[in-house]
Amino acid sequence: MGILSRASYVIRSKLNSVLNRAEDPTETLDYSYEQMRDQLQQVKRGIADLTTQKKRLEMQKRRLEDNVEKHNEQARTAVQQNREDLARRALEKKKTKMNQIEDLERQISDLQGQQDRLVEQKDELQRRIEEFRTKKETMKARHEAAKASSTVSEAMTSTGEEFEDVGRAIERAEEQTEDMEARAAALDELHESGAFEDVISDKDTIDRELEQLSTDSGVEAELETLKSEVGEGESEPAADAASEVDEEELTDLENEDQEAVEAELAELQDDEQA
């Protein structure tokens, strides 16, 4: 096989492959069925044309037979009138018409034989067409079923792949959700421990300790002052009965002073925490 022959073979092979992929079997079956029906119609038209020709020959034969009978009567009449010449001419015409009738009979017989064969072919073709139609519908049903099954299988395969993608997406979402939950829990823990206050404040540890010491020193100093005032009040002698302080009133004053100190101390602690 030469180079050109091999190239031609390859081209035809690829072309047939493309055509096979593009071909729709159902359309091919319908087209074949229509072609067979067209052939059947052509056979029927051929039978009709043949029958028409046969009928024309039969009509011509009947006219010739009428002429034969006419010439026969003419010959008889001529003999009765002692006109042998006319009788002979009439019989000659009769003979010619009879020869034509025989020729027509042969042609009619041939046409009849052709007509019978065409009718048999038409019946055979019609039977095959009916069988092909049944097979065609069966094949189309099988093809549609196979096509539907293939579509479902492809859909299931595609769905399976999509499910895998969805599963991976769900896993990623779960991981991100767990990370966010862990971060939220960590932030809550830091907030409860007060770490955020240290982070937010611009003071370092030394500043906060010095402030605490200053607050404690102020409180202690004020407490000592109150104690001194209370002690001096107890050591002073009563000048007269009108200025004497009842022991119960003194106790009440001490309690009030103590409550005031504690309240102020609590306020300072609240300010420090804020």
PDB file of C-alpha atoms in Angstrom:
ATOM      1  CA  MET A   1       0.000   0.000   0.000  1.00  0.00           C
ATOM      2  CA  GLY A   2       1.485   3.330  -1.114  1.00  0.00           C
ATOM      3  CA  ILE A   3       1.689   6.517   0.895  1.00  0.00           C
ATOM      4  CA  LEU A   4      -1.285   8.082  -0.880  1.00  0.00           C
ATOM      5  CA  SER A   5      -3.349   4.940  -0.430  1.00  0.00           C
ATOM      6  CA  ARG A   6      -2.547   4.790   3.285  1.00  0.00           C
ATOM      7  CA  ALA A   7      -3.361   8.488   3.677  1.00  0.00           C
ATOM      8  CA  SER A   8      -6.662   7.999   1.880  1.00  0.00           C
ATOM      9  CA  TYR A   9      -7.437   4.998   4.083  1.00  0.00           C
ATOM     10  CA  VAL A  10      -6.664   6.980   7.248  1.00  0.00           C
ATOM     11  CA  ILE A  11      -8.825   9.899   6.077  1.00  0.00           C
ATOM     12  CA  ARG A  12     -11.763   7.609   5.293  1.00  0.00           C
ATOM     13  CA  SER A  13     -11.364   5.884   8.655  1.00  0.00           C
ATOM     14  CA  LYS A  14     -11.399   9.186  10.542  1.00  0.00           C
ATOM     15  CA  LEU A  15     -14.346  10.431   8.485  1.00  0.00           C
ATOM     16  CA  ASN A  16     -16.320   7.266   9.249  1.00  0.00           C
ATOM     17  CA  SER A  17     -15.481   7.661  12.933  1.00  0.00           C
ATOM     18  CA  VAL A  18     -16.762  11.251  12.919  1.00  0.00           C
ATOM     19  CA  LEU A  19     -19.916  10.234  11.056  1.00  0.00           C
ATOM     20  CA  ASN A  20     -20.556   7.367  13.476  1.00  0.00           C
ATOM     21  CA  ARG A  21     -20.331   9.738  16.432  1.00  0.00           C
ATOM     22  CA  ALA A  22     -22.585  12.297  14.752  1.00  0.00           C
ATOM     23  CA  GLU A  23     -25.121   9.757  13.486  1.00  0.00           C
ATOM     24  CA  ASP A  24     -28.405   9.368  15.315  1.00  0.00           C
ATOM     25  CA  PRO A  25     -29.575   5.745  14.921  1.00  0.00           C
ATOM     26  CA  THR A  26     -33.230   6.672  15.306  1.00  0.00           C
ATOM     27  CA  GLU A  27     -33.006   9.225  12.502  1.00  0.00           C
ATOM     28  CA  THR A  28     -31.222   6.675  10.326  1.00  0.00           C
ATOM     29  CA  LEU A  29     -33.947   4.098  10.922  1.00  0.00           C
ATOM     30  CA  ASP A  30     -36.693   6.606  10.140  1.00  0.00           C
ATOM     31  CA  TYR A  31     -34.888   7.665   6.970  1.00  0.00           C
ATOM     32  CA  SER A  32     -34.489   4.037   5.847  1.00  0.00           C
ATOM     33  CA  TYR A  33     -38.154   3.395   6.524  1.00  0.00           C
ATOM     34  CA  GLU A  34     -39.166   6.408   4.446  1.00  0.00           C
ATOM     35  CA  GLN A  35     -36.895   5.273   1.626  1.00  0.00           C
ATOM     36  CA  MET A  36     -38.555   1.859   1.617  1.00  0.00           C
ATOM     37  CA  ARG A  37     -41.987   3.470   1.555  1.00  0.00           C
ATOM     38  CA  ASP A  38     -40.894   5.604  -1.399  1.00  0.00           C
ATOM     39  CA  GLN A  39     -39.792   2.447  -3.202  1.00  0.00           C
ATOM     40  CA  LEU A  40     -43.156   0.874  -2.466  1.00  0.00           C
ATOM     41  CA  GLN A  41     -44.920   3.892  -3.933  1.00  0.00           C
ATOM     42  CA  GLN A  42     -42.755   3.680  -7.036  1.00  0.00           C
ATOM     43  CA  VAL A  43     -43.663  -0.001  -7.444  1.00  0.00           C
ATOM     44  CA  LYS A  44     -47.351   0.843  -7.076  1.00  0.00           C
ATOM     45  CA  ARG A  45     -47.059   3.592  -9.669  1.00  0.00           C
ATOM     46  CA  GLY A  46     -45.268   1.155 -11.976  1.00  0.00           C
ATOM     47  CA  ILE A  47     -48.080  -1.375 -11.543  1.00  0.00           C
ATOM     48  CA  ALA A  48     -50.639   1.329 -12.208  1.00  0.00           C
ATOM     49  CA  ASP A  49     -48.822   2.441 -15.389  1.00  0.00           C
ATOM     50  CA  LEU A  50     -48.486  -1.168 -16.566  1.00  0.00           C
ATOM     51  CA  THR A  51     -52.136  -1.841 -15.892  1.00  0.00           C
ATOM     52  CA  THR A  52     -53.045   1.302 -17.818  1.00  0.00           C
ATOM     53  CA  GLN A  53     -51.061   0.114 -20.834  1.00  0.00           C
ATOM     54  CA  LYS A  54     -52.678  -3.312 -20.624  1.00  0.00           C
ATOM     55  CA  LYS A  55     -56.133  -1.747 -20.505  1.00  0.00           C
ATOM     56  CA  ARG A  56     -55.361   0.325 -23.597  1.00  0.00           C
ATOM     57  CA  LEU A  57     -54.272  -2.772 -25.490  1.00  0.00           C
ATOM     58  CA  GLU A  58     -57.409  -4.594 -24.369  1.00  0.00           C
ATOM     59  CA  MET A  59     -59.556  -1.695 -25.604  1.00  0.00           C
ATOM     60  CA  GLN A  60     -57.692  -1.741 -28.924  1.00  0.00           C
ATOM     61  CA  LYS A  61     -58.207  -5.479 -29.133  1.00  0.00           C
ATOM     62  CA  ARG A  62     -61.944  -5.072 -28.618  1.00  0.00           C
ATOM     63  CA  ARG A  63     -62.083  -2.491 -31.410  1.00  0.00           C
ATOM     64  CA  LEU A  64     -60.222  -4.887 -33.717  1.00  0.00           C
ATOM     65  CA  GLU A  65     -62.590  -7.681 -32.783  1.00  0.00           C
ATOM     66  CA  ASP A  66     -65.494  -5.423 -33.682  1.00  0.00           C
ATOM     67  CA  ASN A  67     -63.813  -4.730 -37.034  1.00  0.00           C
ATOM     68  CA  VAL A  68     -63.314  -8.440 -37.607  1.00  0.00           C
ATOM     69  CA  GLU A  69     -66.986  -8.997 -37.062  1.00  0.00           C
ATOM     70  CA  LYS A  70     -67.762  -6.069 -39.331  1.00  0.00           C
ATOM     71  CA  HIS A  71     -65.534  -7.386 -42.124  1.00  0.00           C
ATOM     72  CA  ASN A  72     -67.068 -10.826 -41.733  1.00  0.00           C
ATOM     73  CA  GLU A  73     -70.538  -9.336 -42.255  1.00  0.00           C
ATOM     74  CA  GLN A  74     -69.281  -7.367 -45.246  1.00  0.00           C
ATOM     75  CA  ALA A  75     -67.865 -10.511 -46.852  1.00  0.00           C
ATOM     76  CA  ARG A  76     -71.134 -12.388 -46.296  1.00  0.00           C
ATOM     77  CA  THR A  77     -73.156  -9.521 -47.789  1.00  0.00           C
ATOM     78  CA  ALA A  78     -70.812  -9.277 -50.791  1.00  0.00           C
ATOM     79  CA  VAL A  79     -71.152 -13.030 -51.459  1.00  0.00           C
ATOM     80  CA  GLN A  80     -74.906 -12.676 -51.299  1.00  0.00           C
ATOM     81  CA  GLN A  81     -74.680  -9.944 -53.932  1.00  0.00           C
ATOM     82  CA  ASN A  82     -72.286 -11.958 -56.113  1.00  0.00           C
ATOM     83  CA  ARG A  83     -69.450  -9.514 -55.401  1.00  0.00           C
ATOM     84  CA  GLU A  84     -66.583 -11.855 -54.814  1.00  0.00           C
ATOM     85  CA  ASP A  85     -64.081  -9.068 -55.221  1.00  0.00           C
ATOM     86  CA  LEU A  86     -65.663  -7.148 -52.338  1.00  0.00           C
ATOM     87  CA  ALA A  87     -65.972 -10.330 -50.274  1.00  0.00           C
ATOM     88  CA  ARG A  88     -62.273 -11.061 -50.890  1.00  0.00           C
ATOM     89  CA  ARG A  89     -61.243  -7.547 -49.827  1.00  0.00           C
ATOM     90  CA  ALA A  90     -63.390  -7.799 -46.699  1.00  0.00           C
ATOM     91  CA  LEU A  91     -61.869 -11.148 -45.784  1.00  0.00           C
ATOM     92  CA  GLU A  92     -58.367  -9.756 -46.343  1.00  0.00           C
ATOM     93  CA  LYS A  93     -59.096  -6.923 -43.912  1.00  0.00           C
ATOM     94  CA  LYS A  94     -60.570  -9.425 -41.515  1.00  0.00           C
ATOM     95  CA  LYS A  95     -57.353 -11.472 -41.719  1.00  0.00           C
ATOM     96  CA  THR A  96     -55.210  -8.397 -41.056  1.00  0.00           C
ATOM     97  CA  LYS A  97     -57.294  -7.438 -38.027  1.00  0.00           C
ATOM     98  CA  MET A  98     -57.113 -10.960 -36.674  1.00  0.00           C
ATOM     99  CA  ASN A  99     -53.317 -10.901 -36.989  1.00  0.00           C
ATOM    100  CA  GLN A 100     -53.262  -7.613 -35.096  1.00  0.00           C
ATOM    101  CA  ILE A 101     -55.515  -9.126 -32.444  1.00  0.00           C
ATOM    102  CA  GLU A 102     -53.117 -12.031 -31.997  1.00  0.00           C
ATOM    103  CA  ASP A 103     -50.199  -9.624 -31.614  1.00  0.00           C
ATOM    104  CA  LEU A 104     -52.165  -7.589 -29.066  1.00  0.00           C
ATOM    105  CA  GLU A 105     -53.054 -10.729 -27.175  1.00  0.00           C
ATOM    106  CA  ARG A 106     -49.361 -11.584 -26.880  1.00  0.00           C
ATOM    107  CA  GLN A 107     -48.565  -8.075 -25.671  1.00  0.00           C
ATOM    108  CA  ILE A 108     -51.450  -8.150 -23.211  1.00  0.00           C
ATOM    109  CA  SER A 109     -50.273 -11.520 -21.953  1.00  0.00           C
ATOM    110  CA  ASP A 110     -46.741 -10.163 -21.464  1.00  0.00           C
ATOM    111  CA  LEU A 111     -48.055  -7.112 -19.650  1.00  0.00           C
ATOM    112  CA  GLN A 112     -50.227  -9.310 -17.481  1.00  0.00           C
ATOM    113  CA  GLY A 113     -47.179 -11.413 -16.563  1.00  0.00           C
ATOM    114  CA  GLN A 114     -45.215  -8.289 -15.693  1.00  0.00           C
ATOM    115  CA  GLN A 115     -48.143  -6.982 -13.702  1.00  0.00           C
ATOM    116  CA  ASP A 116     -48.399 -10.225 -11.738  1.00  0.00           C
ATOM    117  CA  ARG A 117     -44.667 -10.151 -10.965  1.00  0.00           C
ATOM    118  CA  LEU A 118     -44.823  -6.516  -9.889  1.00  0.00           C
ATOM    119  CA  VAL A 119     -47.803  -7.250  -7.661  1.00  0.00           C
ATOM    120  CA  GLU A 120     -45.885 -10.106  -6.042  1.00  0.00           C
ATOM    121  CA  GLN A 121     -42.847  -7.837  -5.567  1.00  0.00           C
ATOM    122  CA  LYS A 122     -45.084  -5.131  -4.197  1.00  0.00           C
ATOM    123  CA  ASP A 123     -46.636  -7.544  -1.680  1.00  0.00           C
ATOM    124  CA  GLU A 124     -43.183  -8.846  -0.698  1.00  0.00           C
ATOM    125  CA  LEU A 125     -41.829  -5.317  -0.346  1.00  0.00           C
ATOM    126  CA  GLN A 126     -44.844  -4.265   1.684  1.00  0.00           C
ATOM    127  CA  ARG A 127     -44.380  -7.275   3.972  1.00  0.00           C
ATOM    128  CA  ARG A 128     -40.712  -6.394   4.474  1.00  0.00           C
ATOM    129  CA  ILE A 129     -41.602  -2.786   5.151  1.00  0.00           C
ATOM    130  CA  GLU A 130     -44.034  -3.846   7.855  1.00  0.00           C
ATOM    131  CA  GLU A 131     -41.404  -6.096   9.405  1.00  0.00           C
ATOM    132  CA  PHE A 132     -38.845  -3.304   9.227  1.00  0.00           C
ATOM    133  CA  ARG A 133     -41.298  -0.868  10.808  1.00  0.00           C
ATOM    134  CA  THR A 134     -41.798  -3.239  13.747  1.00  0.00           C
ATOM    135  CA  LYS A 135     -38.050  -3.725  14.150  1.00  0.00           C
ATOM    136  CA  LYS A 136     -37.511   0.003  13.749  1.00  0.00           C
ATOM    137  CA  GLU A 137     -39.901   0.868  16.553  1.00  0.00           C
ATOM    138  CA  THR A 138     -38.342  -1.825  18.740  1.00  0.00           C
ATOM    139  CA  MET A 139     -34.832  -0.547  18.054  1.00  0.00           C
ATOM    140  CA  LYS A 140     -35.887   3.024  18.687  1.00  0.00           C
ATOM    141  CA  ALA A 141     -37.430   2.020  22.007  1.00  0.00           C
ATOM    142  CA  ARG A 142     -34.248   0.146  22.960  1.00  0.00           C
ATOM    143  CA  HIS A 143     -32.108   3.083  21.875  1.00  0.00           C
ATOM    144  CA  GLU A 144     -34.169   5.552  23.899  1.00  0.00           C
ATOM    145  CA  ALA A 145     -34.030   3.242  26.929  1.00  0.00           C
ATOM    146  CA  ALA A 146     -30.263   2.854  26.570  1.00  0.00           C
ATOM    147  CA  LYS A 147     -29.890   6.605  26.114  1.00  0.00           C
ATOM    148  CA  ALA A 148     -31.954   7.294  29.228  1.00  0.00           C
ATOM    149  CA  SER A 149     -29.954   4.721  31.191  1.00  0.00           C
ATOM    150  CA  SER A 150     -26.702   6.280  30.013  1.00  0.00           C
ATOM    151  CA  THR A 151     -27.948   9.733  30.972  1.00  0.00           C
ATOM    152  CA  VAL A 152     -28.901   8.511  34.445  1.00  0.00           C
ATOM    153  CA  SER A 153     -25.536   6.797  34.865  1.00  0.00           C
ATOM    154  CA  GLU A 154     -23.685   9.924  33.801  1.00  0.00           C
ATOM    155  CA  ALA A 155     -25.835  11.991  36.148  1.00  0.00           C
ATOM    156  CA  MET A 156     -25.122   9.605  39.017  1.00  0.00           C
ATOM    157  CA  THR A 157     -21.388   9.735  38.269  1.00  0.00           C
ATOM    158  CA  SER A 158     -21.459  13.522  38.112  1.00  0.00           C
ATOM    159  CA  THR A 159     -23.531  13.640  41.299  1.00  0.00           C
ATOM    160  CA  GLY A 160     -21.041  11.365  43.039  1.00  0.00           C
ATOM    161  CA  GLU A 161     -18.205  13.697  42.111  1.00  0.00           C
ATOM    162  CA  GLU A 162     -20.232  16.681  43.303  1.00  0.00           C
ATOM    163  CA  PHE A 163     -20.972  14.859  46.564  1.00  0.00           C
ATOM    164  CA  GLU A 164     -17.228  14.392  47.048  1.00  0.00           C
ATOM    165  CA  ASP A 165     -16.690  18.118  46.527  1.00  0.00           C
ATOM    166  CA  VAL A 166     -19.547  18.880  48.917  1.00  0.00           C
ATOM    167  CA  GLY A 167     -18.080  16.487  51.488  1.00  0.00           C
ATOM    168  CA  ARG A 168     -14.710  18.231  51.280  1.00  0.00           C
ATOM    169  CA  ALA A 169     -16.429  21.605  51.580  1.00  0.00           C
ATOM    170  CA  ILE A 170     -18.285  20.394  54.679  1.00  0.00           C
ATOM    171  CA  GLU A 171     -15.032  19.170  56.211  1.00  0.00           C
ATOM    172  CA  ARG A 172     -13.399  22.558  55.581  1.00  0.00           C
ATOM    173  CA  ALA A 173     -16.432  24.329  57.056  1.00  0.00           C
ATOM    174  CA  GLU A 174     -16.289  22.110  60.157  1.00  0.00           C
ATOM    175  CA  GLU A 175     -12.576  22.834  60.570  1.00  0.00           C
ATOM    176  CA  GLN A 176     -13.146  26.579  60.232  1.00  0.00           C
ATOM    177  CA  THR A 177     -16.068  26.431  62.656  1.00  0.00           C
ATOM    178  CA  GLU A 178     -13.982  24.530  65.223  1.00  0.00           C
ATOM    179  CA  ASP A 179     -11.174  27.100  64.842  1.00  0.00           C
ATOM    180  CA  MET A 180     -13.629  29.946  65.382  1.00  0.00           C
ATOM    181  CA  GLU A 181     -15.167  28.220  68.425  1.00  0.00           C
ATOM    182  CA  ALA A 182     -11.708  27.601  69.915  1.00  0.00           C
ATOM    183  CA  ARG A 183     -10.734  31.239  69.296  1.00  0.00           C
ATOM    184  CA  ALA A 184     -13.958  32.481  70.896  1.00  0.00           C
ATOM    185  CA  ALA A 185     -13.354  30.269  73.952  1.00  0.00           C
ATOM    186  CA  ALA A 186      -9.766  31.550  74.226  1.00  0.00           C
ATOM    187  CA  LEU A 187     -10.920  35.163  74.035  1.00  0.00           C
ATOM    188  CA  ASP A 188     -13.510  34.525  76.749  1.00  0.00           C
ATOM    189  CA  GLU A 189     -10.848  32.965  78.936  1.00  0.00           C
ATOM    190  CA  LEU A 190      -8.472  35.910  78.432  1.00  0.00           C
ATOM    191  CA  HIS A 191     -11.267  38.359  79.133  1.00  0.00           C
ATOM    192  CA  GLU A 192     -12.173  36.630  82.370  1.00  0.00           C
ATOM    193  CA  SER A 193      -8.505  36.546  83.485  1.00  0.00           C
ATOM    194  CA  GLY A 194      -8.140  40.288  82.914  1.00  0.00           C
ATOM    195  CA  ALA A 195      -5.456  39.892  80.296  1.00  0.00           C
ATOM    196  CA  PHE A 196      -7.334  42.209  77.957  1.00  0.00           C
ATOM    197  CA  GLU A 197      -7.159  45.038  80.495  1.00  0.00           C
ATOM    198  CA  ASP A 198      -3.378  44.692  80.548  1.00  0.00           C
ATOM    199  CA  VAL A 199      -3.239  44.656  76.802  1.00  0.00           C
ATOM    200  CA  ILE A 200      -5.577  47.629  76.360  1.00  0.00           C
ATOM    201  CA  SER A 201      -3.897  49.796  79.040  1.00  0.00           C
ATOM    202  CA  ASP A 202      -0.761  51.713  78.036  1.00  0.00           C
ATOM    203  CA  LYS A 203       0.721  51.385  81.582  1.00  0.00           C
ATOM    204  CA  ASP A 204       3.341  48.786  82.316  1.00  0.00           C
ATOM    205  CA  THR A 205       3.584  46.592  85.438  1.00  0.00           C
ATOM    206  CA  ILE A 206       5.782  49.032  87.428  1.00  0.00           C
ATOM    207  CA  ASP A 207       3.291  51.890  86.917  1.00  0.00           C
ATOM    208  CA  ARG A 208       0.394  49.771  88.152  1.00  0.00           C
ATOM    209  CA  GLU A 209       2.353  48.592  91.246  1.00  0.00           C
ATOM    210  CA  LEU A 210       3.396  52.174  92.120  1.00  0.00           C
ATOM    211  CA  GLU A 211      -0.211  53.336  91.827  1.00  0.00           C
ATOM    212  CA  GLN A 212      -1.295  50.518  94.097  1.00  0.00           C
ATOM    213  CA  LEU A 213       1.344  51.434  96.693  1.00  0.00           C
ATOM    214  CA  SER A 214       0.353  55.102  96.520  1.00  0.00           C
ATOM    215  CA  THR A 215      -3.281  54.218  97.054  1.00  0.00           C
ATOM    216  CA  ASP A 216      -2.466  51.958  99.969  1.00  0.00           C
ATOM    217  CA  SER A 217      -0.240  54.657 101.559  1.00  0.00           C
ATOM    218  CA  GLY A 218      -2.944  57.289 101.283  1.00  0.00           C
ATOM    219  CA  VAL A 219      -5.500  55.015 102.872  1.00  0.00           C
ATOM    220  CA  GLU A 220      -3.136  54.082 105.717  1.00  0.00           C
ATOM    221  CA  ALA A 221      -2.302  57.752 106.349  1.00  0.00           C
ATOM    222  CA  GLU A 222      -5.934  58.767 106.427  1.00  0.00           C
ATOM    223  CA  LEU A 223      -6.692  55.829 108.701  1.00  0.00           C
ATOM    224  CA  GLU A 224      -3.921  56.927 111.121  1.00  0.00           C
ATOM    225  CA  THR A 225      -5.282  60.459 111.084  1.00  0.00           C
ATOM    226  CA  LEU A 226      -8.741  59.225 111.977  1.00  0.00           C
ATOM    227  CA  LYS A 227      -7.321  57.090 114.741  1.00  0.00           C
ATOM    228  CA  SER A 228      -5.412  60.068 116.169  1.00  0.00           C
ATOM    229  CA  GLU A 229      -8.489  62.237 116.087  1.00  0.00           C
ATOM    230  CA  VAL A 230     -10.535  59.583 117.783  1.00  0.00           C
ATOM    231  CA  GLY A 231      -7.833  59.064 120.486  1.00  0.00           C
ATOM    232  CA  GLU A 232      -7.488  62.739 121.260  1.00  0.00           C
ATOM    233  CA  GLY A 233     -11.181  63.043 121.683  1.00  0.00           C
ATOM    234  CA  GLU A 234     -11.173  60.305 124.300  1.00  0.00           C
ATOM    235  CA  SER A 235      -8.247  61.843 126.331  1.00  0.00           C
ATOM    236  CA  GLU A 236      -9.701  65.368 126.673  1.00  0.00           C
ATOM    237  CA  PRO A 237     -11.402  65.902 130.099  1.00  0.00           C
ATOM    238  CA  ALA A 238     -14.964  66.976 130.122  1.00  0.00           C
ATOM    239  CA  ALA A 239     -15.155  70.698 130.909  1.00  0.00           C
ATOM    240  CA  ASP A 240     -18.643  70.613 132.164  1.00  0.00           C
ATOM    241  CA  ALA A 241     -21.720  68.369 132.069  1.00  0.00           C
ATOM    242  CA  ALA A 242     -23.163  70.181 129.035  1.00  0.00           C
ATOM    243  CA  SER A 243     -20.157  69.180 126.778  1.00  0.00           C
ATOM    244  CA  GLU A 244     -19.892  65.606 127.950  1.00  0.00           C
ATOM    245  CA  VAL A 245     -20.305  63.046 125.122  1.00  0.00           C
ATOM    246  CA  ASP A 246     -22.190  59.923 125.774  1.00  0.00           C
ATOM    247  CA  GLU A 247     -20.261  56.712 125.282  1.00  0.00           C
ATOM    248  CA  GLU A 248     -22.955  55.400 122.941  1.00  0.00           C
ATOM    249  CA  GLU A 249     -22.703  58.475 120.712  1.00  0.00           C
ATOM    250  CA  LEU A 250     -18.927  58.020 120.522  1.00  0.00           C
ATOM    251  CA  THR A 251     -19.386  54.461 119.449  1.00  0.00           C
ATOM    252  CA  ASP A 252     -21.784  55.572 116.751  1.00  0.00           C
ATOM    253  CA  LEU A 253     -19.266  58.132 115.524  1.00  0.00           C
ATOM    254  CA  GLU A 254     -16.532  55.538 115.366  1.00  0.00           C
ATOM    255  CA  ASN A 255     -18.785  53.216 113.393  1.00  0.00           C
ATOM    256  CA  GLU A 256     -19.696  55.978 110.985  1.00  0.00           C
ATOM    257  CA  ASP A 257     -16.041  56.901 110.531  1.00  0.00           C
ATOM    258  CA  GLN A 258     -15.143  53.264 109.921  1.00  0.00           C
ATOM    259  CA  GLU A 259     -17.947  52.878 107.348  1.00  0.00           C
ATOM    260  CA  ALA A 260     -16.801  56.042 105.609  1.00  0.00           C
ATOM    261  CA  VAL A 261     -13.242  54.740 105.408  1.00  0.00           C
ATOM    262  CA  GLU A 262     -14.369  51.395 104.073  1.00  0.00           C
ATOM    263  CA  ALA A 263     -16.643  53.063 101.516  1.00  0.00           C
ATOM    264  CA  GLU A 264     -13.848  55.337 100.339  1.00  0.00           C
ATOM    265  CA  LEU A 265     -11.469  52.366 100.237  1.00  0.00           C
ATOM    266  CA  ALA A 266     -13.965  50.404  98.124  1.00  0.00           C
ATOM    267  CA  GLU A 267     -14.412  53.369  95.773  1.00  0.00           C
ATOM    268  CA  LEU A 268     -10.680  53.616  95.301  1.00  0.00           C
ATOM    269  CA  GLN A 269     -10.447  49.925  94.519  1.00  0.00           C
ATOM    270  CA  ASP A 270     -13.280  50.260  92.005  1.00  0.00           C
ATOM    271  CA  ASP A 271     -11.500  53.183  90.308  1.00  0.00           C
ATOM    272  CA  GLU A 272      -8.295  51.174  90.143  1.00  0.00           C
ATOM    273  CA  GLN A 273     -10.051  48.210  88.536  1.00  0.00           C
ATOM    274  CA  ALA A 274     -11.829  50.479  86.070  1.00  0.00           C
TER     275      ALA A 274
END
